[in-house]
Each structure stands twice: as C-alpha cells, then as structure tokens.
mmCIF file of C-alpha atoms in Angstrom:
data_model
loop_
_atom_site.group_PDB
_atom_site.id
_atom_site.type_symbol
_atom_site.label_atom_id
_atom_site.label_comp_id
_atom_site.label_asym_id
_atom_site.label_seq_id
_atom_site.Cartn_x
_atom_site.Cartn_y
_atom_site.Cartn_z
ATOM 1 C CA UNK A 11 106.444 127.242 57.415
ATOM 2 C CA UNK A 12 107.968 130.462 56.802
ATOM 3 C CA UNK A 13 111.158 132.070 55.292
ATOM 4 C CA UNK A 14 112.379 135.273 57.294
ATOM 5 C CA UNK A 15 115.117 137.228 55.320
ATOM 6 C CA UNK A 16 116.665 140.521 57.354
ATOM 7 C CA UNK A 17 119.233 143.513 56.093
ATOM 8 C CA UNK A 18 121.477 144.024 56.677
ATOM 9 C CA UNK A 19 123.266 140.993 57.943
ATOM 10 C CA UNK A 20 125.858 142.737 60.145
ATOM 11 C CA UNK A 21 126.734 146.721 60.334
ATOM 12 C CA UNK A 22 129.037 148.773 62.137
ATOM 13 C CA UNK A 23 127.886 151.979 63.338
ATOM 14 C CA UNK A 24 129.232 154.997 65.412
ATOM 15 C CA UNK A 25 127.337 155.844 68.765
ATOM 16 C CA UNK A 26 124.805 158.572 67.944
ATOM 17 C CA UNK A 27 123.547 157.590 64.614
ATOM 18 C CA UNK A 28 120.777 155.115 63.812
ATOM 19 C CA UNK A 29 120.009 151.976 61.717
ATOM 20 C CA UNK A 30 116.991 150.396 60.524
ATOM 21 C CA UNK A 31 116.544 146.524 60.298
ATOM 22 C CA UNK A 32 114.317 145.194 57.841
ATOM 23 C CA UNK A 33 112.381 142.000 58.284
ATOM 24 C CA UNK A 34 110.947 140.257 55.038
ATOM 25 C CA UNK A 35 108.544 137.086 55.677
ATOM 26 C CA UNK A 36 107.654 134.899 52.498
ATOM 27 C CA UNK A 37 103.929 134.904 53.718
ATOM 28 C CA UNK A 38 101.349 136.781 55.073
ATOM 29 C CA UNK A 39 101.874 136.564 59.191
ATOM 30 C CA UNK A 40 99.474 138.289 61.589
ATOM 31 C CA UNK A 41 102.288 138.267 64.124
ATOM 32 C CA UNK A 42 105.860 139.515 64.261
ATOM 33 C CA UNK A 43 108.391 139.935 67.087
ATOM 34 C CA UNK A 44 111.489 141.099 67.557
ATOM 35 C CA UNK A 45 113.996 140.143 69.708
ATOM 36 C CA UNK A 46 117.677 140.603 71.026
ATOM 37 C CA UNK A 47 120.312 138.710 71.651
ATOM 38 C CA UNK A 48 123.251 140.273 73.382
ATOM 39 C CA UNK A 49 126.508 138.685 73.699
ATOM 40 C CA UNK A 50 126.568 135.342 76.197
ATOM 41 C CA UNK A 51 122.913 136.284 77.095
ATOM 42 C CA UNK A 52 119.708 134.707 76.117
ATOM 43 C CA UNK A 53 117.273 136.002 73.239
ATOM 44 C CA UNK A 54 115.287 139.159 74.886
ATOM 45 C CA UNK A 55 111.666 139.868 73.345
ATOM 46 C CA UNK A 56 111.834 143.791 72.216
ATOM 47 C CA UNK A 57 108.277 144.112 70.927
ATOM 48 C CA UNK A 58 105.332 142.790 69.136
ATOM 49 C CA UNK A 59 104.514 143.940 65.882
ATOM 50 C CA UNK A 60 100.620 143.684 64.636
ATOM 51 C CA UNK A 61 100.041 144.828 61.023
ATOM 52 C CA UNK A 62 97.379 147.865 61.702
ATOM 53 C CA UNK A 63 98.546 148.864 65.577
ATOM 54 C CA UNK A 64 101.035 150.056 67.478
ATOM 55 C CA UNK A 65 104.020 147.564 68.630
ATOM 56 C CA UNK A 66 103.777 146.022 71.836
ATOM 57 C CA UNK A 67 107.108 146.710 73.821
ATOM 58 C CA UNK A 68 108.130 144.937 76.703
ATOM 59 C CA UNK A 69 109.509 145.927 80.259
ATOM 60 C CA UNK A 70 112.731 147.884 79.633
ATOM 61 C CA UNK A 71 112.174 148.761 75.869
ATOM 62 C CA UNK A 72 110.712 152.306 74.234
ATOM 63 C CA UNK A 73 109.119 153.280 71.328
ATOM 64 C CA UNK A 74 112.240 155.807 70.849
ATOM 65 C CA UNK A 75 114.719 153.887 71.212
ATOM 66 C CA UNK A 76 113.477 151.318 69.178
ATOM 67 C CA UNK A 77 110.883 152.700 66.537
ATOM 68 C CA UNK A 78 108.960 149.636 64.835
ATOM 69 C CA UNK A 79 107.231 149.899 61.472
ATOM 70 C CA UNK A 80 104.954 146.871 60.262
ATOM 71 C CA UNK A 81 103.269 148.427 57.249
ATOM 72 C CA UNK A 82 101.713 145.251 55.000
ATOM 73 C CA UNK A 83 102.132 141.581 56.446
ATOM 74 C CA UNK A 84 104.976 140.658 55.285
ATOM 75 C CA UNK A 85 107.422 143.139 56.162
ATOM 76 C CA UNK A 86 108.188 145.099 59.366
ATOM 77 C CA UNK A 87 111.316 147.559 60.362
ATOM 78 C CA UNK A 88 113.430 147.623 63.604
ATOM 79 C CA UNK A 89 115.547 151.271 64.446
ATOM 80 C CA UNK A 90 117.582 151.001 66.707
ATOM 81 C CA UNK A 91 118.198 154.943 67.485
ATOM 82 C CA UNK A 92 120.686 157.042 69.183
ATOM 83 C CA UNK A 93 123.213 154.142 69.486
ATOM 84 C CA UNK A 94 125.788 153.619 72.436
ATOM 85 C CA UNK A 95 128.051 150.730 72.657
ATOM 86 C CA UNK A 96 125.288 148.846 74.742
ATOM 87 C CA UNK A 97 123.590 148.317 71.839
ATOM 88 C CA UNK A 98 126.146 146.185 70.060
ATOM 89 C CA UNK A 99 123.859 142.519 69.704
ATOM 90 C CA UNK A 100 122.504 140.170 67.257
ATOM 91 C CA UNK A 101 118.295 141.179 66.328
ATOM 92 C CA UNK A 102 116.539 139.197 65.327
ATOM 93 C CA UNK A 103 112.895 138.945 64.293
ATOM 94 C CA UNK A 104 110.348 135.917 64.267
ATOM 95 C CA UNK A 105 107.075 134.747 63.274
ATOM 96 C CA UNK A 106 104.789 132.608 64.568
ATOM 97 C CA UNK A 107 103.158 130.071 65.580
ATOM 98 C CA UNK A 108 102.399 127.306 62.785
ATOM 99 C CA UNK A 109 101.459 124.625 64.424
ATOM 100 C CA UNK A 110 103.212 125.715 67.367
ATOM 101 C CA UNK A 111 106.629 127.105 66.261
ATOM 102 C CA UNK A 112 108.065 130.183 65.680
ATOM 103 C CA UNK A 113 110.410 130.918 62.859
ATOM 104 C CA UNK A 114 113.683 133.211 63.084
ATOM 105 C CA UNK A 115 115.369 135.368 60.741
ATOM 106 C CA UNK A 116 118.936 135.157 60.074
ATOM 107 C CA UNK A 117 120.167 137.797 62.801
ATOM 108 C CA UNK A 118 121.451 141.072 62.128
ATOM 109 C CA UNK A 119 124.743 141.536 63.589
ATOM 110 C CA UNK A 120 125.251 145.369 65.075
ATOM 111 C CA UNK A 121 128.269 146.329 66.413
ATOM 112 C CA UNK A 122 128.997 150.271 67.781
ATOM 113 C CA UNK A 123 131.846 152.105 68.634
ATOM 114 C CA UNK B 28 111.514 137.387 88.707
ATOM 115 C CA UNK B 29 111.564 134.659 86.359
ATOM 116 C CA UNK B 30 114.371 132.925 85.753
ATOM 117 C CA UNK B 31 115.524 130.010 82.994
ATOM 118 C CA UNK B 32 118.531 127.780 83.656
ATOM 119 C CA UNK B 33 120.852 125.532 81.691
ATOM 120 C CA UNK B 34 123.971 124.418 81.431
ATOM 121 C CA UNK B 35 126.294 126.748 81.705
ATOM 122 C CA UNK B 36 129.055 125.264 80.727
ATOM 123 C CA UNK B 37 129.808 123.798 77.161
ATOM 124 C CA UNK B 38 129.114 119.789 77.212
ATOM 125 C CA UNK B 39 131.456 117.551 74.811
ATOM 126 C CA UNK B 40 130.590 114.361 74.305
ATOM 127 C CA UNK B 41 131.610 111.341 71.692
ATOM 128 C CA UNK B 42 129.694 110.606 68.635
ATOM 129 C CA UNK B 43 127.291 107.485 69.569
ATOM 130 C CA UNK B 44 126.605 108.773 72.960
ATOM 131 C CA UNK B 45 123.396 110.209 74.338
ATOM 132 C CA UNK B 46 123.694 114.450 74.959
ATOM 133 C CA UNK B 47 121.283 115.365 78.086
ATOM 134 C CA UNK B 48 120.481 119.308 78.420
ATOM 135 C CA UNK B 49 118.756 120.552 80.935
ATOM 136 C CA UNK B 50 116.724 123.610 81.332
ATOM 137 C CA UNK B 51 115.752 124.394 84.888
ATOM 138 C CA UNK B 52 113.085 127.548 86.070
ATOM 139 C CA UNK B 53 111.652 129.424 88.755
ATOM 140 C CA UNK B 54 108.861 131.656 89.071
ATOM 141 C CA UNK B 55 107.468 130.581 85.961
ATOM 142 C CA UNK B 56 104.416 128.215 85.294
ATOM 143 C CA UNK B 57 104.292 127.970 81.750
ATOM 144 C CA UNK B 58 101.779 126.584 78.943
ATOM 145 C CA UNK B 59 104.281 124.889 77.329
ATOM 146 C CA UNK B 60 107.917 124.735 76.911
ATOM 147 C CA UNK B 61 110.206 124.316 73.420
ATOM 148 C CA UNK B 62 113.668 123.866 72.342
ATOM 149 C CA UNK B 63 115.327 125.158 69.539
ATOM 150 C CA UNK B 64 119.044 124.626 67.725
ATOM 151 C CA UNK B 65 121.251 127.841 67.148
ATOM 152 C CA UNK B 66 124.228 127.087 64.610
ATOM 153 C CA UNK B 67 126.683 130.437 64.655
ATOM 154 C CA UNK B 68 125.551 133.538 62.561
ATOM 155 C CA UNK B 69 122.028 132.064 62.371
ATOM 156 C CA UNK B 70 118.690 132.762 64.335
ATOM 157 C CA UNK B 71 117.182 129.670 66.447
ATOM 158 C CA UNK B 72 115.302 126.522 64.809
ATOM 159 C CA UNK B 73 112.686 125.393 66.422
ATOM 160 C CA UNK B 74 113.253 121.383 67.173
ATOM 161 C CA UNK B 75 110.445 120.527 69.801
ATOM 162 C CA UNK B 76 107.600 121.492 71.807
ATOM 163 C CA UNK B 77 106.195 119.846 75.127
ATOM 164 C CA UNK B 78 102.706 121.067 77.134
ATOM 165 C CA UNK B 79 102.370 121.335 80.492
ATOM 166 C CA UNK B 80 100.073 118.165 80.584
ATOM 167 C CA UNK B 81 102.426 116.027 78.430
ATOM 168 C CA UNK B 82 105.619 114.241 80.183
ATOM 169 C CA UNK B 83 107.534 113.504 77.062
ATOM 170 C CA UNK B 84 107.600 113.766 73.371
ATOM 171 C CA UNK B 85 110.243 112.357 71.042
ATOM 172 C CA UNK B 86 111.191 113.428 67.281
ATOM 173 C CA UNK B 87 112.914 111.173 65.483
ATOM 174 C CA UNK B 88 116.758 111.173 67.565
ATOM 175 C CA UNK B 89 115.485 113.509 70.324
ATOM 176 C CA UNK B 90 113.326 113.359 73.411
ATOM 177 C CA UNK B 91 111.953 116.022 75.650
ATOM 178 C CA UNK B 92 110.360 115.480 79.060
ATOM 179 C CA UNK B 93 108.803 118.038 81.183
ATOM 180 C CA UNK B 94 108.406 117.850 84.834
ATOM 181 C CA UNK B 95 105.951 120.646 86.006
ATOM 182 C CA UNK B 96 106.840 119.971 89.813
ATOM 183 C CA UNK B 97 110.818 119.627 89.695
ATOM 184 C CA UNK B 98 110.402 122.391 86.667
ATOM 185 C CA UNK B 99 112.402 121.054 84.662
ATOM 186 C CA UNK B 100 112.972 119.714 81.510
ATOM 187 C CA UNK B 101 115.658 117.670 80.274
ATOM 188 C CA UNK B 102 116.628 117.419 76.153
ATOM 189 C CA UNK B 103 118.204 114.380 75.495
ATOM 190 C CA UNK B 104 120.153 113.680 71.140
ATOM 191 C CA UNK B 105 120.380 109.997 70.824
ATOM 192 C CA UNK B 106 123.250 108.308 68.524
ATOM 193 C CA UNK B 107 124.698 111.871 68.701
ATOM 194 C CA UNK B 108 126.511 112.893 65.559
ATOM 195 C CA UNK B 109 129.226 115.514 64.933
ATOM 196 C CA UNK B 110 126.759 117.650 63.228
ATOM 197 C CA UNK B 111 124.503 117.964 66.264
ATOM 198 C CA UNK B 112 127.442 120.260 67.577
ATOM 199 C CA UNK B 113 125.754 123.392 68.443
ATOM 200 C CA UNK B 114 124.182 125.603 71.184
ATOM 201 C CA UNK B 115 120.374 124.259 72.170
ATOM 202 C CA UNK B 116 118.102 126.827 73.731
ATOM 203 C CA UNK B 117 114.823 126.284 75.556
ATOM 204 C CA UNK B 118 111.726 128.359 75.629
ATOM 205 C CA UNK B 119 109.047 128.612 78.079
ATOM 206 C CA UNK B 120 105.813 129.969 76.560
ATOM 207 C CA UNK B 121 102.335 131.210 78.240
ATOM 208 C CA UNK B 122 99.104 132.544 77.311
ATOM 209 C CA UNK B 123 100.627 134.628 74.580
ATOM 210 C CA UNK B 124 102.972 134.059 71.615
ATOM 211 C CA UNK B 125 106.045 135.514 73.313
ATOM 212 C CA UNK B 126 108.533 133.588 74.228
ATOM 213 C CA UNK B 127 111.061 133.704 77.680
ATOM 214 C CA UNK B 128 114.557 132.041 76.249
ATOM 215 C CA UNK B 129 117.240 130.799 78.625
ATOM 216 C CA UNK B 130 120.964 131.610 77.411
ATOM 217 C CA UNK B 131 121.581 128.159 76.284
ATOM 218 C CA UNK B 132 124.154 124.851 76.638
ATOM 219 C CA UNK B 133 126.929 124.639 73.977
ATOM 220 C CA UNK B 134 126.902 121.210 72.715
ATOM 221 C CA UNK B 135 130.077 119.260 70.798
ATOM 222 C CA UNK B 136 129.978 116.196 69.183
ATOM 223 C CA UNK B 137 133.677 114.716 68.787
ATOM 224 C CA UNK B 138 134.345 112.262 65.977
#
C-alpha cells in the first residue's frame, strides 16, 4: 500500500497568479498521476508523471498550464498557472497499481476569484 | 466518445437493506473495471476490481458483477450500515494505468 500526503489542503487564489501542489508518497512509485475533479463532475486524468521523463498530458491539458515536476520517486509537483475561475476544483494525485489499485491523496481544494 | 454512467441521483436506503449502483458505458471496452468509496474532503478508496473475463467478485459485504455485453456493472453493499453513506465511483481501466471515472451515485444509509 501507499500513503499519499498533498499541500496544501485547500487555497484561495486570485485569477492570474499560480500555485504549486505538492504530492508526497511514503514509497518509492514508478508511477504518478494527477487528476481533477471539478465540482459535480467525475475525476479527470491531467497527466502522467514518470520519475526521469517528461509528464504525459492528456487530451485538453498543457504543459503551461499545468507544469509537472517529479524529481526523486517519491515526490512530484502540480502548477496550476495563470488561474481563472475555471480552475476552481479538487486535485488530486495517485499512485499505482499494487496489486491492482491505485491510491489517492487527500485532495487539494483550489478555489479562484 | 466514451462515456460512464451512474446514478444520477442520490439513493437512500434503510440500514439492513441491500444498496445496488450501477455504472453503465458506451464506447468503451475495457480491461477491467473498479469501484472506489469517496467520503467528503477525501480522495477515492479503492474497494474492488472486476476483469473483463470475470462475472463477479465479492469482498466481504460487497459484490461486483460485470456484464461485457449489456456493459454494465452493478455494485451491490449487503446488510448496509449508516457508515456506508457516501458517494461510490466506478472506474473503467485499459491497457494502461489510467483510469476513465464516472461522476458517481451518492449513497445514504438511514438508521
């Protein structure tokens, strides 16, 4: 199993300006994602994040808007840049599999005004 | 496009009775298909998995079954308990690690 812990929890931030999410795993993972989860919708895979490569983003996300860092295997780094109000959701990152399941962080709430 | 259904609407049932989700999908054929449990201000828990080739699968209180043909699989909490009260999400999975979430059924368990 794994233990994912994420800061900040929850922010609020003013539209133009940029946070980073941090993603600490309690073991060494090959793989981590992150995902989003905007209000009343379903979790949304951002990107995948190999130690040693580039993330891997998926259909609708960019590499500026959402800068991912994944320096050592336990730890990887979500910015979330330039924010509008659209960008108010829970992210949330994951590792995986073990045996076929994927473990999730605790969410970090964003809200923008 | 692909596309992952359940329940829209919140189901309340009573404590003792049997909660049935369903997840329904379309233009999808995956590997394998999960469900997980998300409690307010927390990420998902993973609670089962189910492969293409397998029917059903059961974990203690809870059975999955997995019909590649309707596509469908229904999630079903025996003895259901007040503390089973929570949203339930499923996950269909393919050839890589990613998974494709549907928005998921709000479940409450009344005393």
């Amino acid at each position: 199993s794994a233990v994912i812990s994420q800061k900040p929890s929850r922010d609020i931030c003013q539209r133009g300006t940029s946070l980073t999410i941090q993603c600490q795993v309690d073991s060494q993972v090959t793989m981590m994602f992150w995902y989003r989860q905007q209000p009343g919708q379903s979790l949304t895979l951002i990107a995948t994040a190999n130690q040693g490569s580039e993330a891997t983003y998926e259909s609708g996300f960019v590499i500026d808007k959402f800068p991912i860092s994944r320096p050592n295997l336990t730890f990887s780094t979500l910015t979330v840049s330039n924010m509008s109000p659209e960008d108010s959701s829970i992210y949330l990152c994951s590792v995986g599999p073990y045996r076929d399941e994927q473990f999730f962080g605790p969410g970090t709430r964003l809200t923008v005004l | 496009s692909q596309k992952i259904e359940q329940n829209s609407e919140a189901l309340n049932i009573q404590e003792g009775k049997t909660a049935t989700l369903t997840c329904n999908y379309t233009n999808y054929s995956p590997a394998y298909l999960q469900w997980y449990r998300q409690d307010p201000g927390r990420g998902p828990v993973f609670l089962l998995l189910i492969r293409e080739n397998e029917k059903e699968k059961r974990k203690e209180r809870l059975k999955v079954t997995f019909d590649t043909t309707l596509k469908q699989s229904l999630f079903h909490i025996t003895a259901s308990q007040p503390a089973d009260s929570a949203t339930y999400l499923c996950a269909l999975g393919g050839s890589g690690y990613a998974l494709n979430f549907g928005k998921g059924t709000s479940l409450l368990v009344t005393p």
